[in-house]
CSV table of C-alpha atoms and ligand atoms in Angstrom, one decimal:
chain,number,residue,atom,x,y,z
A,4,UNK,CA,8.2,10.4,-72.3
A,5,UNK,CA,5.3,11.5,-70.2
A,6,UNK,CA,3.2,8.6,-69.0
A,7,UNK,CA,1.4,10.7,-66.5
A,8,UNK,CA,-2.7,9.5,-67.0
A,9,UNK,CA,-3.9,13.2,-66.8
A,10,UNK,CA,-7.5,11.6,-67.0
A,11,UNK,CA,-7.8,10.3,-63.5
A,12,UNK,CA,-7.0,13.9,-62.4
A,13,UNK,CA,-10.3,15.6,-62.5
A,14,UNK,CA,-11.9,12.8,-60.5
A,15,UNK,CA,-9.1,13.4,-57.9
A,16,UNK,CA,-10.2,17.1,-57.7
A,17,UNK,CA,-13.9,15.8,-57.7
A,18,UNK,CA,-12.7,14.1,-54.0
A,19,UNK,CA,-11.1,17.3,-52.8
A,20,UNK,CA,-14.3,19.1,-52.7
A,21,UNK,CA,-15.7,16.3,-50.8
A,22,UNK,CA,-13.2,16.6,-48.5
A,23,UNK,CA,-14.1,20.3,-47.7
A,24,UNK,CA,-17.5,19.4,-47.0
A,25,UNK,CA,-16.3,17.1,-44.5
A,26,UNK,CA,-14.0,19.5,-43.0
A,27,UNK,CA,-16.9,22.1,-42.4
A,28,UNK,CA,-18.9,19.5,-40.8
A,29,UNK,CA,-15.6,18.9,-38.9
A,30,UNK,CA,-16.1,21.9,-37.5
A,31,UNK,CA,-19.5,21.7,-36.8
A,32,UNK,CA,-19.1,18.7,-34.7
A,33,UNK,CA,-16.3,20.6,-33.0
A,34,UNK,CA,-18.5,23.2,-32.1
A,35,UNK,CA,-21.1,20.7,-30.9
A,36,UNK,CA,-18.4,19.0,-28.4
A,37,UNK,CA,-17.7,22.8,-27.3
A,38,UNK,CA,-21.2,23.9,-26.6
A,39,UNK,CA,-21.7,20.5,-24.4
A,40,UNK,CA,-18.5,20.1,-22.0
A,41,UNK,CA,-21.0,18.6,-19.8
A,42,UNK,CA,-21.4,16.3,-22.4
A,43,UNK,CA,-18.8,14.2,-21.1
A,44,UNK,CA,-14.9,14.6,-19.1
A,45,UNK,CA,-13.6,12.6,-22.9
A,46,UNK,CA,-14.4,16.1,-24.4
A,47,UNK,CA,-10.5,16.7,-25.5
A,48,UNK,CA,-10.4,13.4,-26.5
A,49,UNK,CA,-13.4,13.5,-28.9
A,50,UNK,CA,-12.0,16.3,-30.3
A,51,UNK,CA,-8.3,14.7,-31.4
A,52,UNK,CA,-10.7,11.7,-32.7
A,53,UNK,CA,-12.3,13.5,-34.9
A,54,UNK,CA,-9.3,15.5,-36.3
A,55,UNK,CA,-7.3,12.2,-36.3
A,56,UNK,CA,-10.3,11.5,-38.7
A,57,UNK,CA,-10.3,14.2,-41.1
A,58,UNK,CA,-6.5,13.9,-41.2
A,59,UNK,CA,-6.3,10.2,-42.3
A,60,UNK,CA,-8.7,10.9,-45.3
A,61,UNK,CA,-6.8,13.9,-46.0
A,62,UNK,CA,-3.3,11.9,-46.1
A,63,UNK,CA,-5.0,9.4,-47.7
A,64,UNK,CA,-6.4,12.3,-50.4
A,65,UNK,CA,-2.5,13.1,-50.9
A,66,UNK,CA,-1.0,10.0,-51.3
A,67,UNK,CA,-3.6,9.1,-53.9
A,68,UNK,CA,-2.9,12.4,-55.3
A,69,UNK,CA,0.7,11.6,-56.4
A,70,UNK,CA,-0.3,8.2,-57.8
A,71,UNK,CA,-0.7,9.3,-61.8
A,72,UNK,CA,2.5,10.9,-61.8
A,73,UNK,CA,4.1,7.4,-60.6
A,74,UNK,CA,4.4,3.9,-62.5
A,75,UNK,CA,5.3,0.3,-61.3
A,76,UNK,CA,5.2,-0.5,-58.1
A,77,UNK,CA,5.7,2.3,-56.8
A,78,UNK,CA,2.3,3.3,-57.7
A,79,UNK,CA,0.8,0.1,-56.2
A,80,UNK,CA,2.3,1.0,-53.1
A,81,UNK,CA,1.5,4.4,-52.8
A,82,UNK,CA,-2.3,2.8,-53.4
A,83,UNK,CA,-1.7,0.7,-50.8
A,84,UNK,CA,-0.6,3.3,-48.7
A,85,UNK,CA,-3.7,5.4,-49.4
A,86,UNK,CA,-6.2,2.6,-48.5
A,87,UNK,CA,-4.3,2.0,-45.1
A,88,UNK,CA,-5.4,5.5,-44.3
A,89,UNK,CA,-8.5,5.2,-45.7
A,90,UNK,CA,-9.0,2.7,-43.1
A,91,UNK,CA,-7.7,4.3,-40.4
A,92,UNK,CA,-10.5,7.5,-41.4
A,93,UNK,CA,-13.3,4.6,-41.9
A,94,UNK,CA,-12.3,3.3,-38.3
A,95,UNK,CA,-12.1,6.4,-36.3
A,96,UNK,CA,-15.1,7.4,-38.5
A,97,UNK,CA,-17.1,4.5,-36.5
A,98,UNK,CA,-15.5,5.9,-33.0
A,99,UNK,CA,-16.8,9.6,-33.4
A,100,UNK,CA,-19.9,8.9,-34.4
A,101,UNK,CA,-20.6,6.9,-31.0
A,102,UNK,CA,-19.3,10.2,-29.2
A,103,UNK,CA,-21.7,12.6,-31.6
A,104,UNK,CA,-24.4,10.5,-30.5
A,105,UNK,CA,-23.6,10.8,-26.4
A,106,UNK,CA,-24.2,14.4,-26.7
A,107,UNK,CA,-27.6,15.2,-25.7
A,108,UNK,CA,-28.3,18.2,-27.9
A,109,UNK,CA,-31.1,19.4,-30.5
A,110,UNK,CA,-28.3,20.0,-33.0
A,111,UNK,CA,-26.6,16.2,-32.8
A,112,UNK,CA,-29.0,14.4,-34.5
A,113,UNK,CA,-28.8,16.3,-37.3
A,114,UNK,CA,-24.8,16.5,-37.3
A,115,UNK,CA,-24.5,12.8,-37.1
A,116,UNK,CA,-26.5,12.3,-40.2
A,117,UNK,CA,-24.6,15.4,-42.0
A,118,UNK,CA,-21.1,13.2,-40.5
A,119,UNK,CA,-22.4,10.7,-42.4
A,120,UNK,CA,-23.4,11.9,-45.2
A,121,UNK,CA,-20.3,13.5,-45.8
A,122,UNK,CA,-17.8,10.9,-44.7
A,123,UNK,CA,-19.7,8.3,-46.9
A,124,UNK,CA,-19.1,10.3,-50.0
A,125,UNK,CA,-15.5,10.8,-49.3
A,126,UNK,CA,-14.7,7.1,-48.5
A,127,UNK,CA,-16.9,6.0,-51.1
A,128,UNK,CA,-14.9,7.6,-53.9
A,129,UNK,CA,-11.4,7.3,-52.3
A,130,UNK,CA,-11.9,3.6,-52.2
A,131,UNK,CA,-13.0,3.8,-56.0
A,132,UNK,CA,-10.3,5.8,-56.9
A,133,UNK,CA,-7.3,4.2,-55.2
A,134,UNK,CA,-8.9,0.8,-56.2
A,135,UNK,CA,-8.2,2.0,-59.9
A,136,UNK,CA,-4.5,2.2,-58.9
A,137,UNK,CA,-4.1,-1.5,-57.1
A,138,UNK,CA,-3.8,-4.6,-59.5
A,139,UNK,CA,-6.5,-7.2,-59.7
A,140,UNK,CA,-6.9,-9.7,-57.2
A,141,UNK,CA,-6.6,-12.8,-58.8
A,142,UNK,CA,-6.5,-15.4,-56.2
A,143,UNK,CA,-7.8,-18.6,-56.6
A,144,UNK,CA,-9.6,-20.8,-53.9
A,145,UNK,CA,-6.5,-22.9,-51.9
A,146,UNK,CA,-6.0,-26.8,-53.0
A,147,UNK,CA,-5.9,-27.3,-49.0
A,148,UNK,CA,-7.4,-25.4,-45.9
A,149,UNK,CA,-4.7,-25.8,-43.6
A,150,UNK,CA,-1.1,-25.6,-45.6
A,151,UNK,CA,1.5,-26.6,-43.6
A,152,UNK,CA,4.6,-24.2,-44.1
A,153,UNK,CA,7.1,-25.5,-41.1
A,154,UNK,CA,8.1,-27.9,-38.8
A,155,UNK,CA,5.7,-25.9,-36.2
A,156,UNK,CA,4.2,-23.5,-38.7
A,157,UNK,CA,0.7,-23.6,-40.4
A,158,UNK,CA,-1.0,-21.3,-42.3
A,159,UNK,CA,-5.1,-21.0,-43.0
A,160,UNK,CA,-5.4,-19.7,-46.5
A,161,UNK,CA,-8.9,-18.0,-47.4
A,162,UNK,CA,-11.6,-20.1,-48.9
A,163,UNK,CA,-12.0,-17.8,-51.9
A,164,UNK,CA,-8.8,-16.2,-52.5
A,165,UNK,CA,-6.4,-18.7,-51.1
A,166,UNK,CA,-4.5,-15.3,-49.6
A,167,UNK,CA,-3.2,-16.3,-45.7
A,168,UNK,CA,-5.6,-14.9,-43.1
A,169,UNK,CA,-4.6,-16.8,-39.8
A,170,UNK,CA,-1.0,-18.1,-39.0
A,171,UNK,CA,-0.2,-20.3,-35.6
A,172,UNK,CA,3.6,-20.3,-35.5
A,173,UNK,CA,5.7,-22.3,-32.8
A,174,UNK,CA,8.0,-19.5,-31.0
A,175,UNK,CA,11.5,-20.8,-29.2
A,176,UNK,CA,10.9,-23.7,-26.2
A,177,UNK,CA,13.2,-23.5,-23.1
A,178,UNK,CA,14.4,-26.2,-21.4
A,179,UNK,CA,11.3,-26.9,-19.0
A,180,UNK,CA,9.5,-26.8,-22.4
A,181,UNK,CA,7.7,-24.5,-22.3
A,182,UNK,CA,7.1,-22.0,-25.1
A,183,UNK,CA,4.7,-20.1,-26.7
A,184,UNK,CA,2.9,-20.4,-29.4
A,185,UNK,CA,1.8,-17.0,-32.1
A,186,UNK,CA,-1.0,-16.3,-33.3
A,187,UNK,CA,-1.7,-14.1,-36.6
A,188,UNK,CA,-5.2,-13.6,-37.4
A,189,UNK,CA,-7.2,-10.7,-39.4
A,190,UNK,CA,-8.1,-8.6,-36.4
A,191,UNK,CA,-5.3,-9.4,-34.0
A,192,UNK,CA,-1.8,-11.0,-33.5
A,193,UNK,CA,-1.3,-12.4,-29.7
A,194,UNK,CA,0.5,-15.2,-28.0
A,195,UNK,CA,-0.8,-18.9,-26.6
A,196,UNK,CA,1.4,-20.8,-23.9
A,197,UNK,CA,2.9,-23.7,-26.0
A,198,UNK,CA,2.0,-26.5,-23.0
A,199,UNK,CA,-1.6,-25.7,-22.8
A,200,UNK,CA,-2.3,-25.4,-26.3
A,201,UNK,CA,0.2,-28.0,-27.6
A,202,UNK,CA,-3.3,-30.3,-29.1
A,203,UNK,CA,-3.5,-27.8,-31.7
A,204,UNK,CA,-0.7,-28.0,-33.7
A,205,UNK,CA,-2.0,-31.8,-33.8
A,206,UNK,CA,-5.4,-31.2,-34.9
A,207,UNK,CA,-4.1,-28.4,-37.4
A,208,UNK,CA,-1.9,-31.5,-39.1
A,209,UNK,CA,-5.5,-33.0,-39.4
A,210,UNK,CA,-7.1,-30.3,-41.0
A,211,UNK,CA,-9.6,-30.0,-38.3
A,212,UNK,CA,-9.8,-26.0,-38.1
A,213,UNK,CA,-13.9,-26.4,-36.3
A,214,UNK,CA,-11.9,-28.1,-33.5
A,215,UNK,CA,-9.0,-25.8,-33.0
A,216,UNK,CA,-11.7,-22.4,-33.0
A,217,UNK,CA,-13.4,-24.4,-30.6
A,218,UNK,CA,-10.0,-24.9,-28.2
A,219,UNK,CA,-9.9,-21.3,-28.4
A,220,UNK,CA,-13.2,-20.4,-27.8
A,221,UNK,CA,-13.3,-22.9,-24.1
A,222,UNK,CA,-10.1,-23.0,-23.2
A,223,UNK,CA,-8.2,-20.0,-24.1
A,224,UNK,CA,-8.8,-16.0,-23.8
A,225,UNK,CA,-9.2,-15.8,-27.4
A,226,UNK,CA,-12.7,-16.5,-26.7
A,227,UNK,CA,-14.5,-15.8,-30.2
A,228,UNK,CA,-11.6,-18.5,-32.2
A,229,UNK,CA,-10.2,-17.7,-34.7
A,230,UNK,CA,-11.4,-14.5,-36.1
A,231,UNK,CA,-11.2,-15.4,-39.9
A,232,UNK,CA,-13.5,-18.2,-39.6
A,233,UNK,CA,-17.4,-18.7,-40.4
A,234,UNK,CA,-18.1,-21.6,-37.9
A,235,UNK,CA,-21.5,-21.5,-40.0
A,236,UNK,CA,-19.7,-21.8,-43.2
A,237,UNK,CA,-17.2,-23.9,-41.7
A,238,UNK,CA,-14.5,-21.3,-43.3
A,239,UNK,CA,-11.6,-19.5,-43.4
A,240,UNK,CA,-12.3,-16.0,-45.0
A,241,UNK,CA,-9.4,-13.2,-45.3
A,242,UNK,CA,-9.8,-9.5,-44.4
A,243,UNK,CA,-11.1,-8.7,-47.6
A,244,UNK,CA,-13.8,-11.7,-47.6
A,245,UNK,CA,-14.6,-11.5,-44.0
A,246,UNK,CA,-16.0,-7.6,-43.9
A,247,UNK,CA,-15.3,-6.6,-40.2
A,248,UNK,CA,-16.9,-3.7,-38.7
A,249,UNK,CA,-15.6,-2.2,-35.6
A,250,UNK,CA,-18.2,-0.9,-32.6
A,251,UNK,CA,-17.5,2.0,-30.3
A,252,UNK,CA,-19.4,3.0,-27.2
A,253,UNK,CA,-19.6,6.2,-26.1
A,254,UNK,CA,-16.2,6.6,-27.8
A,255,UNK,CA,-14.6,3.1,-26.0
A,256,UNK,CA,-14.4,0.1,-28.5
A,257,UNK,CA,-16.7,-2.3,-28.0
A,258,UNK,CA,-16.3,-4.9,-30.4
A,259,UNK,CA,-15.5,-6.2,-33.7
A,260,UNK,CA,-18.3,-7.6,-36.1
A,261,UNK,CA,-17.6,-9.9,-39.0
A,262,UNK,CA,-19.8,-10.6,-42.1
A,263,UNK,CA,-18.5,-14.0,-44.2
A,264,UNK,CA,-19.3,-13.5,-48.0
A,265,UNK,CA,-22.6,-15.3,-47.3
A,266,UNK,CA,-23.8,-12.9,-44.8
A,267,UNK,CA,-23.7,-14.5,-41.9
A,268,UNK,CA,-22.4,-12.0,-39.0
A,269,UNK,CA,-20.8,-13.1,-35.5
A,270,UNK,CA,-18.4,-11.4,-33.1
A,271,UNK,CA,-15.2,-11.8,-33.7
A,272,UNK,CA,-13.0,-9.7,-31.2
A,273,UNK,CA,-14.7,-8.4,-27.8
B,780,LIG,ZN1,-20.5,-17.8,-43.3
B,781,LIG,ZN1,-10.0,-13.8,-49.5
């Protein structure tokens, strides 16, 4: 029996055209980055960015490519496969167009808005189209905020979906006591010594999550909290509630923005 749902294929083909447009601007830039060495000594660098760019929506193209011909979960996970390097591409995407715009030239300007133009169109309908191919989310908001799933383990489901966004999990404690304690959030995964940080396991047990972002904020270098949380929501969103958009420099990350479902925006990594 063939299964295979022929009808997503034209839309497929639809993207691959997009894809050559952003491969001529590809070059364009490339040009650009030649005609300017001056531009900066990061040159080389700007240049594997914005293949590394190309190439992740390109990947992500093909592994969305074979998804009709699949069923089950392996199509789900070749979806989700796809989308991990349609992020990557939306993410380096950010990073070259903060090197396009450090060349002085009468021809960036222009470029940046044709980068954008085209990259827009071929994340736009990459998204749509690998979206087709995951299964609904159908979370529900969490019976509790803080879920305690160990001894020393707790978990901070989101507000809407109830899906875990931040974890703080006691590691292994020597003899002298001391430990450490990890940390699992939506933008990064790090370590806290146990002795100095011991309080928030306690105020995690109370459900105080505005106290512990606020230990991590003073007293620790995790000094914008806990990512996943809104301090003016008072919430705990996941990566797909709490949009996070990433900010390069002259091609150097900057920071990390994040917009709660309400629109309120903060930095969460710097
Ligand atoms: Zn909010
Ligand atoms: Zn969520």
């Amino acid at each position: 029996m063939n299964n295979r749902s022929t009808g997503d294929e034209p839309q497929i083909w639809e993207i691959k055209k997009f894809l050559d447009d952003l491969e001529s601007v590809k070059e364009d830039v490339l040009d650009l980055f030649d005609a300017n060495p001056e531009a900066s000594s990061f040159d080389s660098m700007w240049k594997v960015d914005l293949r590394d760019l190309y190439f992740s929506a390109v990947s992500s193209w093909q592994l969305l490519k074979s998804c009709p011909s699949l069923e089950g979960k392996e199509r789900v996970t070749r979806a989700q496969n796809a989308m991990q390097f349609l992020e990557a591409a939306e993410e380096k995407f950010q990073q070259v167009l903060s090197e396009v715009k450090t060349v002085q030239d009468e021809k960036s300007e222009h470029l940046e808005h044709r980068l954008r133009e085209a990259f827009r169109q071929v994340a736009d309908s990459l998204r749509e189209a690998i979206q087709s191919y995951m299964p609904e989310r159908r979370g529900t908001p969490p019976k509790k905020h803080v879920i305690k799933a160990g001894p020393m383990e707790y978990h901070l489901p989101c507000s809407l979906c109830g899906e875990i966004a931040v974890s703080f999990t006691l590691g292994p404690i020597s003899e002298d006591g001391g430990g450490k304690i990890n940390y699992k959030g939506i933008t990064k995964s790090t370590t806290l010594d146990y002795q100095l940080n011991e309080l928030i396991f306690g105020l995690l047990d109370e459900g105080k999550i505005r106290q512990v972002h606020k230990h991590l904020r003073n007293n620790t270098f995790i000094e914008d909290g806990i990512d996943a949380y809104c301090p003016k929501c008072d919430k705990i969103y996941c990566k797909d509630h709490y949009v996070t958009r990433v900010v390069y420099d002259q091609g150097f990350y900057d920071c990390t923005y994040g917009t709660c479902p309400v629109g309120h925006e903060r930095i969460i990594d710097d």
